[in-house]
mmCIF file of C-alpha atoms (C1' of nucleotides) and ligand atoms in Angstrom:
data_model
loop_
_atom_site.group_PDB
_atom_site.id
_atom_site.type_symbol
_atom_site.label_atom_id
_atom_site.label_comp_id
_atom_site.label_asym_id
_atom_site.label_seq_id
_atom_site.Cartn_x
_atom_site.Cartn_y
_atom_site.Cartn_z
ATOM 1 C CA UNK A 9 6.676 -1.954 -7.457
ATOM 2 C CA UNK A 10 4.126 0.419 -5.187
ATOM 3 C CA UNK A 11 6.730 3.490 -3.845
ATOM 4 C CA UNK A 12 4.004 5.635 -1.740
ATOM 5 C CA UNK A 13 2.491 8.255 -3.644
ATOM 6 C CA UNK A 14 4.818 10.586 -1.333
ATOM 7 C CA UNK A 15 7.779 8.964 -2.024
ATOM 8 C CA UNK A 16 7.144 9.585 -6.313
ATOM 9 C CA UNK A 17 6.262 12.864 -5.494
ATOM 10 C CA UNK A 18 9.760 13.323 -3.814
ATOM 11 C CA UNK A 19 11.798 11.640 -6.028
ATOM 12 C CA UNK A 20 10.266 13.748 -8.988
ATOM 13 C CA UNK A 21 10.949 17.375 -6.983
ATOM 14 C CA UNK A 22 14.374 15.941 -6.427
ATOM 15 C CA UNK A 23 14.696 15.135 -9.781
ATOM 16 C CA UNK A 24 13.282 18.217 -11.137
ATOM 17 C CA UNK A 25 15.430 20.644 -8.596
ATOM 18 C CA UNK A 26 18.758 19.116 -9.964
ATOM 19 C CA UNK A 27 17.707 19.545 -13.862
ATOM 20 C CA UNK A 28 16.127 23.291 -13.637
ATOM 21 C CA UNK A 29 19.413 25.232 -12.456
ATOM 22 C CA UNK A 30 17.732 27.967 -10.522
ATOM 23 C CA UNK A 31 19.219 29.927 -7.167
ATOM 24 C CA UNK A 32 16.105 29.000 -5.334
ATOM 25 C CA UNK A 33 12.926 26.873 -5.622
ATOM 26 C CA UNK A 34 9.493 28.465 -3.825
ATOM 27 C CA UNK A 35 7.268 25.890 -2.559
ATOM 28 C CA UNK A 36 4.809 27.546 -4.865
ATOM 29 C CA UNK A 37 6.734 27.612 -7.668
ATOM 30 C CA UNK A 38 7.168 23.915 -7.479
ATOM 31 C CA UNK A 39 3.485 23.053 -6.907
ATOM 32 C CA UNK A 40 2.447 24.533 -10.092
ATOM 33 C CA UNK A 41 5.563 22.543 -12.371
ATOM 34 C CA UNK A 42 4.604 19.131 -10.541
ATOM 35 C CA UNK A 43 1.201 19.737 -10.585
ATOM 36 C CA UNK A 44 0.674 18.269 -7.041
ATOM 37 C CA UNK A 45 -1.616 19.904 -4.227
ATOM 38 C CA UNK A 46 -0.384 22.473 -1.884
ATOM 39 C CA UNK A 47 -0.297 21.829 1.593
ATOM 40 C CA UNK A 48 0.849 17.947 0.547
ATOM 41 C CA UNK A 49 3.628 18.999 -1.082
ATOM 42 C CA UNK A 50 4.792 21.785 0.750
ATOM 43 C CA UNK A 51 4.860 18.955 3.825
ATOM 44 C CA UNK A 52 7.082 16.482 1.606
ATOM 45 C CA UNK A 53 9.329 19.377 1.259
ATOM 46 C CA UNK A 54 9.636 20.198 4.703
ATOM 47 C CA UNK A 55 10.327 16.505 5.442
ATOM 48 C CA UNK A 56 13.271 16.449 3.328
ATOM 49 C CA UNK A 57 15.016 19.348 4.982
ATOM 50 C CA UNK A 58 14.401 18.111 7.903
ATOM 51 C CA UNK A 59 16.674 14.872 6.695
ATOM 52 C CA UNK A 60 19.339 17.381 4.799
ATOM 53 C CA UNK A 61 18.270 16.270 1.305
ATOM 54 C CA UNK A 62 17.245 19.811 0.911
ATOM 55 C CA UNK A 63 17.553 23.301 2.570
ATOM 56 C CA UNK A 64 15.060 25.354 3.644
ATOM 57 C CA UNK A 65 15.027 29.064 4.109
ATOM 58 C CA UNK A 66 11.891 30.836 5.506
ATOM 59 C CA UNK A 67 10.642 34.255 5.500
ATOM 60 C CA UNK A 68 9.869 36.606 2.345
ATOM 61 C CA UNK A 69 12.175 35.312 -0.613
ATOM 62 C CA UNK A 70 13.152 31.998 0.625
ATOM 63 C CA UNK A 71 12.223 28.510 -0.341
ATOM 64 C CA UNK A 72 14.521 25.515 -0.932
ATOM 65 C CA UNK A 73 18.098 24.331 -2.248
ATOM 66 C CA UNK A 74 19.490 21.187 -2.508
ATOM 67 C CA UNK A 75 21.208 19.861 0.659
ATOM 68 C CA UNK A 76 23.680 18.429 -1.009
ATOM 69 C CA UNK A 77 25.300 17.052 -4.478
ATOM 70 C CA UNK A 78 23.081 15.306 -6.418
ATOM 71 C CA UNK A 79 25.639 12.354 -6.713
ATOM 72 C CA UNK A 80 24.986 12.316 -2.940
ATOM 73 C CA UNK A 81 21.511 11.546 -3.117
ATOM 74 C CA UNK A 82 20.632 8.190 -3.322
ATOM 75 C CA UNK A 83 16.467 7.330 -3.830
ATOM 76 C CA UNK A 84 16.807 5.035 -0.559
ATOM 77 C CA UNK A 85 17.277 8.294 1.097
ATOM 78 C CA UNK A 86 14.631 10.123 -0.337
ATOM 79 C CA UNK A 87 12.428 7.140 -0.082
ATOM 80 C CA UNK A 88 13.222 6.703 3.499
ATOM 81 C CA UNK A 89 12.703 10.271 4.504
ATOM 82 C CA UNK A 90 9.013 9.509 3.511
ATOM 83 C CA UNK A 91 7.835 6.256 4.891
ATOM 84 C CA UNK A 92 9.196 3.043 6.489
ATOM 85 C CA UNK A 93 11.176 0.633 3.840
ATOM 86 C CA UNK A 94 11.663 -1.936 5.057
ATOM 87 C CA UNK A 95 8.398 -3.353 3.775
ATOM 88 C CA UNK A 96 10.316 -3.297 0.265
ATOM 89 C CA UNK A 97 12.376 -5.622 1.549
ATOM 90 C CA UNK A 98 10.706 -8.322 3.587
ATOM 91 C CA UNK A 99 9.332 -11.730 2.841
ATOM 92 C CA UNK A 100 7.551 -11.309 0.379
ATOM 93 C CA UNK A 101 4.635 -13.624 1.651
ATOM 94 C CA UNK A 102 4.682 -11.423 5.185
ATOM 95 C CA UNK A 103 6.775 -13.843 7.334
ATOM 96 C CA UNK A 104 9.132 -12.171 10.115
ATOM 97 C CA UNK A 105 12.326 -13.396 8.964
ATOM 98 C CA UNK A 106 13.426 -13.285 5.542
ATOM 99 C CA UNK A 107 17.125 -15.242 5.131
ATOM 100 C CA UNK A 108 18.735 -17.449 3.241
ATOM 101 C CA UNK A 109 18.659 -20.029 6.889
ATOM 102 C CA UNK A 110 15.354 -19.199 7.450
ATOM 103 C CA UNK A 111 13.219 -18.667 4.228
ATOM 104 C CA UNK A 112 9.897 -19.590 3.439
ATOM 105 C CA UNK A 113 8.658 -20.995 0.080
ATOM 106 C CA UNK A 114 9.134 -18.437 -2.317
ATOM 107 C CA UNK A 115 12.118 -17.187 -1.102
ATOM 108 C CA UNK A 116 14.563 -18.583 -3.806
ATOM 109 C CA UNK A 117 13.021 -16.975 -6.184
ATOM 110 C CA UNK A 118 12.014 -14.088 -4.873
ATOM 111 C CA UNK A 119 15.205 -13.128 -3.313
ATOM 112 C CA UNK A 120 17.653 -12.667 -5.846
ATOM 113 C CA UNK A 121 14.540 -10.172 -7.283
ATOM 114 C CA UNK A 122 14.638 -8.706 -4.214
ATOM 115 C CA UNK A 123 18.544 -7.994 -4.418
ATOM 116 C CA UNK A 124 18.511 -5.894 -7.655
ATOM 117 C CA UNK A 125 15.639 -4.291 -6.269
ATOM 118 C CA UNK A 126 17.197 -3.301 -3.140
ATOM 119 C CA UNK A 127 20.861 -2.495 -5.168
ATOM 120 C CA UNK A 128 18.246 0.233 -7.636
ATOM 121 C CA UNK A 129 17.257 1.738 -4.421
ATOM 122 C CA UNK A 130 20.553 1.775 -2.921
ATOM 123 C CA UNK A 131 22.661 2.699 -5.914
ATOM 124 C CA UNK A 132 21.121 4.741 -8.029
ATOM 125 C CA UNK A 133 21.078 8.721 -7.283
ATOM 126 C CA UNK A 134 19.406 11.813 -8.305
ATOM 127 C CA UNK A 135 22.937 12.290 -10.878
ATOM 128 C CA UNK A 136 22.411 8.862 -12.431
ATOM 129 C CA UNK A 137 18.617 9.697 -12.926
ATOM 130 C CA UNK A 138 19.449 12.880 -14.678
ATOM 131 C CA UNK A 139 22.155 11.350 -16.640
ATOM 132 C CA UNK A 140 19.927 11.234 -19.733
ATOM 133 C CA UNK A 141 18.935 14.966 -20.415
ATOM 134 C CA UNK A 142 16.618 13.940 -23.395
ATOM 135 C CA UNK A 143 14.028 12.486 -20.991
ATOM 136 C CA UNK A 144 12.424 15.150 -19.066
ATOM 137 C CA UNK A 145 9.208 14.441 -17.597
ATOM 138 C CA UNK A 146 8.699 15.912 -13.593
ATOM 139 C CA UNK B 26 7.755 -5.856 -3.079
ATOM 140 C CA UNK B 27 4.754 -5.042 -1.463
ATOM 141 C CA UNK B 28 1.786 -7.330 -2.166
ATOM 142 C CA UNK B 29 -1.378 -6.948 0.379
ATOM 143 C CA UNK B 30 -1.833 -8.959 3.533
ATOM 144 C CA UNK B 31 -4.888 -10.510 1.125
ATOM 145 C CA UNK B 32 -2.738 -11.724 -1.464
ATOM 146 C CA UNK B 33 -0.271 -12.881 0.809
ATOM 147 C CA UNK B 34 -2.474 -14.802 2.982
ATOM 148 C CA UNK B 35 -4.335 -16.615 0.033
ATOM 149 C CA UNK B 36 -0.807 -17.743 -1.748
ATOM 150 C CA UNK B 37 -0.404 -19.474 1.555
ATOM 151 C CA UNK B 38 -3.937 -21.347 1.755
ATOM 152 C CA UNK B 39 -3.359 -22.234 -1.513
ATOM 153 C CA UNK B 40 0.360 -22.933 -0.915
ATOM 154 C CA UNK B 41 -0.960 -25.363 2.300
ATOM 155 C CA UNK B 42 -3.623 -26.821 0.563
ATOM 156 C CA UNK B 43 -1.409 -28.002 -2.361
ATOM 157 C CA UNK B 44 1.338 -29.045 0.033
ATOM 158 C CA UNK B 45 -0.912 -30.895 2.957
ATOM 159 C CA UNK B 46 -2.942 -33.555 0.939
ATOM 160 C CA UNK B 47 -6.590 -33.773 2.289
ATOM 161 C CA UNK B 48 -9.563 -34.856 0.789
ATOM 162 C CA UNK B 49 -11.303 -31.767 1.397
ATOM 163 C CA UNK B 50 -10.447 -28.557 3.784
ATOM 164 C CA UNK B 51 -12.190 -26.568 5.730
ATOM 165 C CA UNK B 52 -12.286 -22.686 6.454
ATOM 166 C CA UNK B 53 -11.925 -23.303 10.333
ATOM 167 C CA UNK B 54 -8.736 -26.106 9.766
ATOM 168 C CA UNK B 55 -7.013 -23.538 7.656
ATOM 169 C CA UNK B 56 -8.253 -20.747 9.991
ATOM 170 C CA UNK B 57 -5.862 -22.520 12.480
ATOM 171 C CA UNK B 58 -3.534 -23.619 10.666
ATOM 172 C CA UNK B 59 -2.923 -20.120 9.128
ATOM 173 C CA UNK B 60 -3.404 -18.261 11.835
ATOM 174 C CA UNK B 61 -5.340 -15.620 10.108
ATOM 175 C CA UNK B 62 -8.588 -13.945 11.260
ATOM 176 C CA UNK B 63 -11.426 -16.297 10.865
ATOM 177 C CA UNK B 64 -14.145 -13.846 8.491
ATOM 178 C CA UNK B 65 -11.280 -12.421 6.804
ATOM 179 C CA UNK B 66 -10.074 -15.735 5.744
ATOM 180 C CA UNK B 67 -13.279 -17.309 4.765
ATOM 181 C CA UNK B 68 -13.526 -13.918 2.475
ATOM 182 C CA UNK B 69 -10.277 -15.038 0.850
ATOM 183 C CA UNK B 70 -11.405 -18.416 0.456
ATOM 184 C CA UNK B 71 -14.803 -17.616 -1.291
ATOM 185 C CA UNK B 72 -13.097 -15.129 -3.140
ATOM 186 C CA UNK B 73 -10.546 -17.643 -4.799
ATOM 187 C CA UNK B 74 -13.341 -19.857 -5.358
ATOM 188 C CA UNK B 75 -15.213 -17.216 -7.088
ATOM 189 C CA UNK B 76 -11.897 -17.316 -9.220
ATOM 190 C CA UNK B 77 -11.761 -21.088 -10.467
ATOM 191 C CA UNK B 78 -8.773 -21.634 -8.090
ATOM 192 C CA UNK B 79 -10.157 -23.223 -5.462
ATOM 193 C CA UNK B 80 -13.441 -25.113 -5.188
ATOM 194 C CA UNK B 81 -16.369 -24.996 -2.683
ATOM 195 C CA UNK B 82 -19.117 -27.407 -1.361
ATOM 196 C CA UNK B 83 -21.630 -26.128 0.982
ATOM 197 C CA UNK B 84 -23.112 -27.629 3.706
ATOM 198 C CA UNK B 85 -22.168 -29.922 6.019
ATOM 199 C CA UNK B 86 -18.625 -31.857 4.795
ATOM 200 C CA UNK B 87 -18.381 -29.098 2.695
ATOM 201 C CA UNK B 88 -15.123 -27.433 2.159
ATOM 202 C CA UNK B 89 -12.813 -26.394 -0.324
ATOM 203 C CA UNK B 90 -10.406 -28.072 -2.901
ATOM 204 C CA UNK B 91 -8.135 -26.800 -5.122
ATOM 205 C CA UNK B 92 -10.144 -25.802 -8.415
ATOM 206 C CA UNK B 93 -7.488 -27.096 -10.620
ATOM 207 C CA UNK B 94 -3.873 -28.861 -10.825
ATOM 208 C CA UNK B 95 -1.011 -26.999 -8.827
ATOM 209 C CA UNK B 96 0.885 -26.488 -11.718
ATOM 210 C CA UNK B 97 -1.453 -24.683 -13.336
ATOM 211 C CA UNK B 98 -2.380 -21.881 -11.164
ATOM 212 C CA UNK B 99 0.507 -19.232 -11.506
ATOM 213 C CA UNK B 100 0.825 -16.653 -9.013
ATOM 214 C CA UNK B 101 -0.617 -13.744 -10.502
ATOM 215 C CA UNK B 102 -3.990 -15.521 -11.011
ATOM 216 C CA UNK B 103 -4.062 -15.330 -7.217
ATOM 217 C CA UNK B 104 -3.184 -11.933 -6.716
ATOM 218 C CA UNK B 105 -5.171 -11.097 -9.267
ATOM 219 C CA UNK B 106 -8.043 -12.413 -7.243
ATOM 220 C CA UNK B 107 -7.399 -10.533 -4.301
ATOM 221 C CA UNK B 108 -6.482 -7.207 -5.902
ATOM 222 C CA UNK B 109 -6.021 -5.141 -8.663
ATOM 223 C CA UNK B 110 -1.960 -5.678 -9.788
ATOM 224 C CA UNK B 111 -1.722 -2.681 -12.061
ATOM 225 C CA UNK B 112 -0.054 -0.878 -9.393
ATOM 226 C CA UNK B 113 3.014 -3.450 -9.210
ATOM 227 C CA UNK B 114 3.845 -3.178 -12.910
ATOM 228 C CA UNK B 115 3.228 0.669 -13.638
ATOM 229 C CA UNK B 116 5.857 3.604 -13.556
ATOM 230 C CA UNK B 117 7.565 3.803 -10.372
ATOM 231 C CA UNK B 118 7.402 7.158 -10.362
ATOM 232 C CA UNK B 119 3.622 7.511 -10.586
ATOM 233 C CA UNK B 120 3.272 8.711 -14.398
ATOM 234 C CA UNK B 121 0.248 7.251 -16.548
ATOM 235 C CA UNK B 122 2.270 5.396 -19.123
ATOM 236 C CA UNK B 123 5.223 3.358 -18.615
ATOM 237 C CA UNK B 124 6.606 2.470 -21.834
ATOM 238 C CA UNK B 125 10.036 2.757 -23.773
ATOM 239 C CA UNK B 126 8.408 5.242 -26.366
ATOM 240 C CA UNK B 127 7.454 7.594 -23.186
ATOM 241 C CA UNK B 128 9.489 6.858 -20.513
ATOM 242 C CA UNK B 129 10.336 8.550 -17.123
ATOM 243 C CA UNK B 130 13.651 9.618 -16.191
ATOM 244 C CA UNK B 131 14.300 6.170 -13.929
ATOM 245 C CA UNK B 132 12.490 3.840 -16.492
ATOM 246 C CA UNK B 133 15.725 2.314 -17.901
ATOM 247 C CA UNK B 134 17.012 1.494 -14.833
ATOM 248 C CA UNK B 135 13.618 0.216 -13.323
ATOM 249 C CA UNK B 136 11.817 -1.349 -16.400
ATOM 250 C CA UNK B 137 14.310 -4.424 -16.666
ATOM 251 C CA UNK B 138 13.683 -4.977 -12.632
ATOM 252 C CA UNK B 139 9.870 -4.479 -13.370
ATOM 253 C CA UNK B 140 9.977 -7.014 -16.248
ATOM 254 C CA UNK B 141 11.406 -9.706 -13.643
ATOM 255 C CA UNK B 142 9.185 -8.881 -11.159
ATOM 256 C CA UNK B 143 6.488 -9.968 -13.632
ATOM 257 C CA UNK B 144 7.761 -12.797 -15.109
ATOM 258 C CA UNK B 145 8.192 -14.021 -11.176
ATOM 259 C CA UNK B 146 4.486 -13.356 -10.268
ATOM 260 C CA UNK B 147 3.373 -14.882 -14.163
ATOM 261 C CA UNK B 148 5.762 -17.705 -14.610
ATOM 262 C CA UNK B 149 6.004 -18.956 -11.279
ATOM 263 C CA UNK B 150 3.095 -21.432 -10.088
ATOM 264 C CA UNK B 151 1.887 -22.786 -6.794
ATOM 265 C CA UNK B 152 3.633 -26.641 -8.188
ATOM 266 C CA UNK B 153 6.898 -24.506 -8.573
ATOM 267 C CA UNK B 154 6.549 -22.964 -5.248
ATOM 268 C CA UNK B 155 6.625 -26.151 -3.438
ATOM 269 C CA UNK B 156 9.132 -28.080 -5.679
ATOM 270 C CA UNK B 157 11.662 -27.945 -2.538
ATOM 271 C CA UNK B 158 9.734 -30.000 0.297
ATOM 272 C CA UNK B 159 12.201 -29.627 2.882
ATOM 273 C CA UNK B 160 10.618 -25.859 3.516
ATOM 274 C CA UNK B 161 7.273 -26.181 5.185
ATOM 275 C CA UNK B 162 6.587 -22.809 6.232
ATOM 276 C CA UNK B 163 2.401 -21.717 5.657
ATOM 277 C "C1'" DT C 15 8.190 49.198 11.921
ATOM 278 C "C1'" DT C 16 5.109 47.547 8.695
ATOM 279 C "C1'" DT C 17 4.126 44.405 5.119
ATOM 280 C "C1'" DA C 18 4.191 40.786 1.786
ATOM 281 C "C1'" DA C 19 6.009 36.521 0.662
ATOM 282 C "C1'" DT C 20 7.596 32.744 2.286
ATOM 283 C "C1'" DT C 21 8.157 28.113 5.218
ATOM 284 C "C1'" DG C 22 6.227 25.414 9.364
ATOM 285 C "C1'" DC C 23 2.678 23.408 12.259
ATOM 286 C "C1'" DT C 24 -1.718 21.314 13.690
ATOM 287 C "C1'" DA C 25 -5.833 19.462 12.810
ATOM 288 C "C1'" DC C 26 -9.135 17.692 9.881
ATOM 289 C "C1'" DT C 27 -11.313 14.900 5.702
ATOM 290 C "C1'" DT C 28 -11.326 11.309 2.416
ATOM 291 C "C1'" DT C 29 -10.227 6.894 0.654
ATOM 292 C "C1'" DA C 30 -8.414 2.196 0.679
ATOM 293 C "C1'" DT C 31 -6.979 -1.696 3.253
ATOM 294 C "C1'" DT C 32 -7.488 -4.704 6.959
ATOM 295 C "C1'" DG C 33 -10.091 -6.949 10.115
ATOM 296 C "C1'" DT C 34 -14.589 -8.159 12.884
ATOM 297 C "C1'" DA C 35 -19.576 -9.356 13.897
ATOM 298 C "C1'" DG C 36 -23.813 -11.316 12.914
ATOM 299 C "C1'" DT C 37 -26.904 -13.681 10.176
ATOM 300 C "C1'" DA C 38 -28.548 -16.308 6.141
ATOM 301 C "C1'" DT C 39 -28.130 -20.252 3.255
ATOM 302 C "C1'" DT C 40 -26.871 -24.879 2.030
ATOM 303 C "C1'" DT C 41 -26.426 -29.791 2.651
ATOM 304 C "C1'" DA C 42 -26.121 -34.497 4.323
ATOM 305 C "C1'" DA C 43 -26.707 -37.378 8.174
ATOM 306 C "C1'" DA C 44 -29.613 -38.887 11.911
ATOM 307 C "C1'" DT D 24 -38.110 -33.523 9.010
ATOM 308 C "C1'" DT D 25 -34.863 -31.927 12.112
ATOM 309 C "C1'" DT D 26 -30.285 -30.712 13.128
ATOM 310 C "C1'" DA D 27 -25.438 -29.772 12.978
ATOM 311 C "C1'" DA D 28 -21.680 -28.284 10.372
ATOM 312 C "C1'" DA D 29 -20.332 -26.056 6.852
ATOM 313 C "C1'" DT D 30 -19.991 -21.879 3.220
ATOM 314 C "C1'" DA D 31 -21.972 -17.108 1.703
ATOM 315 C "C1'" DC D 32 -23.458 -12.520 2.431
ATOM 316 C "C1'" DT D 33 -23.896 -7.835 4.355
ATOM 317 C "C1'" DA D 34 -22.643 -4.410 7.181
ATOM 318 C "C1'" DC D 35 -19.638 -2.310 10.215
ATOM 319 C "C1'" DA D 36 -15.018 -0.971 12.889
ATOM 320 C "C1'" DA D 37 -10.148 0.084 13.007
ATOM 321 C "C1'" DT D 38 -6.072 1.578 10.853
ATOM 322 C "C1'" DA D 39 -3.078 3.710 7.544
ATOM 323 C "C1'" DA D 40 -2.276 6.514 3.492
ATOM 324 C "C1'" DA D 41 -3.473 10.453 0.801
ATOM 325 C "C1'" DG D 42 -4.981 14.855 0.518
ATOM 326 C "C1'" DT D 43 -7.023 19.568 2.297
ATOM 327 C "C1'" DA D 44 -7.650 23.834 5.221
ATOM 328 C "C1'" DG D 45 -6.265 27.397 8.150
ATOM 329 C "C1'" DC D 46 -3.246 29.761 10.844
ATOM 330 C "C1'" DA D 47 1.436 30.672 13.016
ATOM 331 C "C1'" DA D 48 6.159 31.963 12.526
ATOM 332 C "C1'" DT D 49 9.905 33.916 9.938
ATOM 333 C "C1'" DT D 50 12.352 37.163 7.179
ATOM 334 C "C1'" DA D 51 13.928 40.824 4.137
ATOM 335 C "C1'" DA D 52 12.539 44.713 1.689
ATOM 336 C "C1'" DA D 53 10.147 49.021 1.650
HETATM 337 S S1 LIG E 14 11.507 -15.614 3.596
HETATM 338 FE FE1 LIG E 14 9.909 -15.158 2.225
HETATM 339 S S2 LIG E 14 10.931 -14.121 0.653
HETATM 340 FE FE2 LIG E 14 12.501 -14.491 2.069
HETATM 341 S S1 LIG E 15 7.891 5.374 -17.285
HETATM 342 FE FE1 LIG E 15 8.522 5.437 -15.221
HETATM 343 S S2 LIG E 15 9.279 3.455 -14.906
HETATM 344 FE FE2 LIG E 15 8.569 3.363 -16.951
#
DNA sequence: TTTAATTGCTACTTTATTGTAGTATTTAAA
DNA sequence: TTTAAATACTACAATAAAGTAGCAATTAAA
C-alpha cells in the first residue's frame, strides 16, 4: 500500500507505547527508540491527543499516555488522525464515484481488494498488533 | 490503493485505445477524450512509448498505437512506466525489509492483502480489463 | 519565585508529484 | 521545397508531503 510516512510513524509509537509498560512516555524519550526527527514527531504526537488516542500532559515531568485501551484503537483511527483516507478507498483509476451501480473498468476486481483492505484498517487494533510478543520491531 | 494521477491516467489511454478501435490516435483526440492536461498527457504518452507499450510515428499522421496485443500488457508494466512501484509492495509500516523471516508486528495480517494487491496489478491485463463491454468509462 | 524539563505553536526548508509553457524536430502531402 | 500537423524535449510553476528550527507556554520541584 503507501500509508504516509506520518501515518507509519504513528502506528509504530502506538504500537511501541502499548508493548513498553511505562507510567509515562517523554516526547524525547520516544524520538530516540523510533529513531525519527524531533520536531516531526513531537507534532504527530500532539495530533493524536488532540483526537484522544493519546494524553498529553505538559510542563516539567509530563509527556504522554495512552488515551485509551489498546483494544480501542483501531489503525483507521490513527491513520485518520494523520491525513485524509479516503484516498485508500476510492476508484482506484481516480474516478468520483466508486460503486457497485456506478463502477468503472477495473472495479470488479479491484473492489473486493479494496474490501479486505478497508476491513485491515477498520478491524485490526493496536491489541491485535501486539498479540504476537515475539515480533518486536518499533 | 493509491496509485499516482500518472499511472492512473495512462491505464486509461491505454484502456481507451484498446477499447475504441482506430487506426492510429492522436495526443490531441485522447487529450479530449481524457480530459487530461494536454503536455502532461503527451508526457504519458511518450513515456509508454519509451516502454514498448504503445507505439509512436512522428510527423504529420503520426500518432500512437498500441505497441503490442491487449492481452499482453499487464498492469504493472504500465505503472511501472510511470513510477517506481516499490512503494506499493513494501512494509506498511515503513521498515526496509518486508519478509516472513523479518517481519513487522502487522506483517501477518497485511502480507496476504499485499500479495493480492500484486497479483491484481501483475496478473491482470489491459484485455482483462475490458472483458465486460457494457462499462465504457475512460 | 525561580528553574529545568516538558509539550505546543508558527514558520520555514526540502523534496516529490502534478501540471503548464514554449520550442524543436519529424514527416508526408501539396 | 514548402508547409501543416504531428510527436519530442527542456525548463519552469504550483501544490502537497516530509522534515527542520526556534520560541512560547506550562508545570512541578527545588
Ligand atoms: S469505480 Fe473504479 S474501482 Fe470502483
Ligand atoms: S514487514 Fe511490515 S508488512 Fe511485512
Amino acid at each position: 500500500m503507501n500509508l504516509s510516512n506520518t501515518s507509519q510513524y504513528a502506528i509504530r509509537v502506538v504500537s511501541y507505547m502499548t508493548f513498553e509498560d511505562e507510567d509515562i512516555y517523554s516526547a524525547s524519550s520516544l524520538i530516540s527508540k523510533l529513531g525519527v526527527s524531533d520536531k516531526y514527531l513531537k507534532r504527530i504526537l500532539t495530533q493524536l491527543s488532540e483526537h484522544g488516542i493519546l494524553r498529553s500532559t505538559q510542563g516539567r515531568y509530563g509527556g504522554y499516555i495512552l488515551g485509551k485501551s489498546p483494544d480501542k484503537i483501531t489503525l483507521i483511527e490513527i491513520v485518520q488522525a494523520m491525513e485524509s483516507v479516503e484516498k485508500y478507498f476510492g476508484c482506484v483509476l481516480g474516478f468520483e464515484s466508486c460503486t457497485d451501480e456506478d463502477p468503472c473498468t477495473l472495479h470488479n476486481k479491484w473492489a473486493p481488494i479494496r474490501n479486505e483492505l478497508m476491513e485491515f484498517l477498520n478491524k485490526t487494533t493496536i491489541k491485535d498488533v501486539l498479540s504476537n510478543p515475539s515480533i518486536i520491531k518499533f
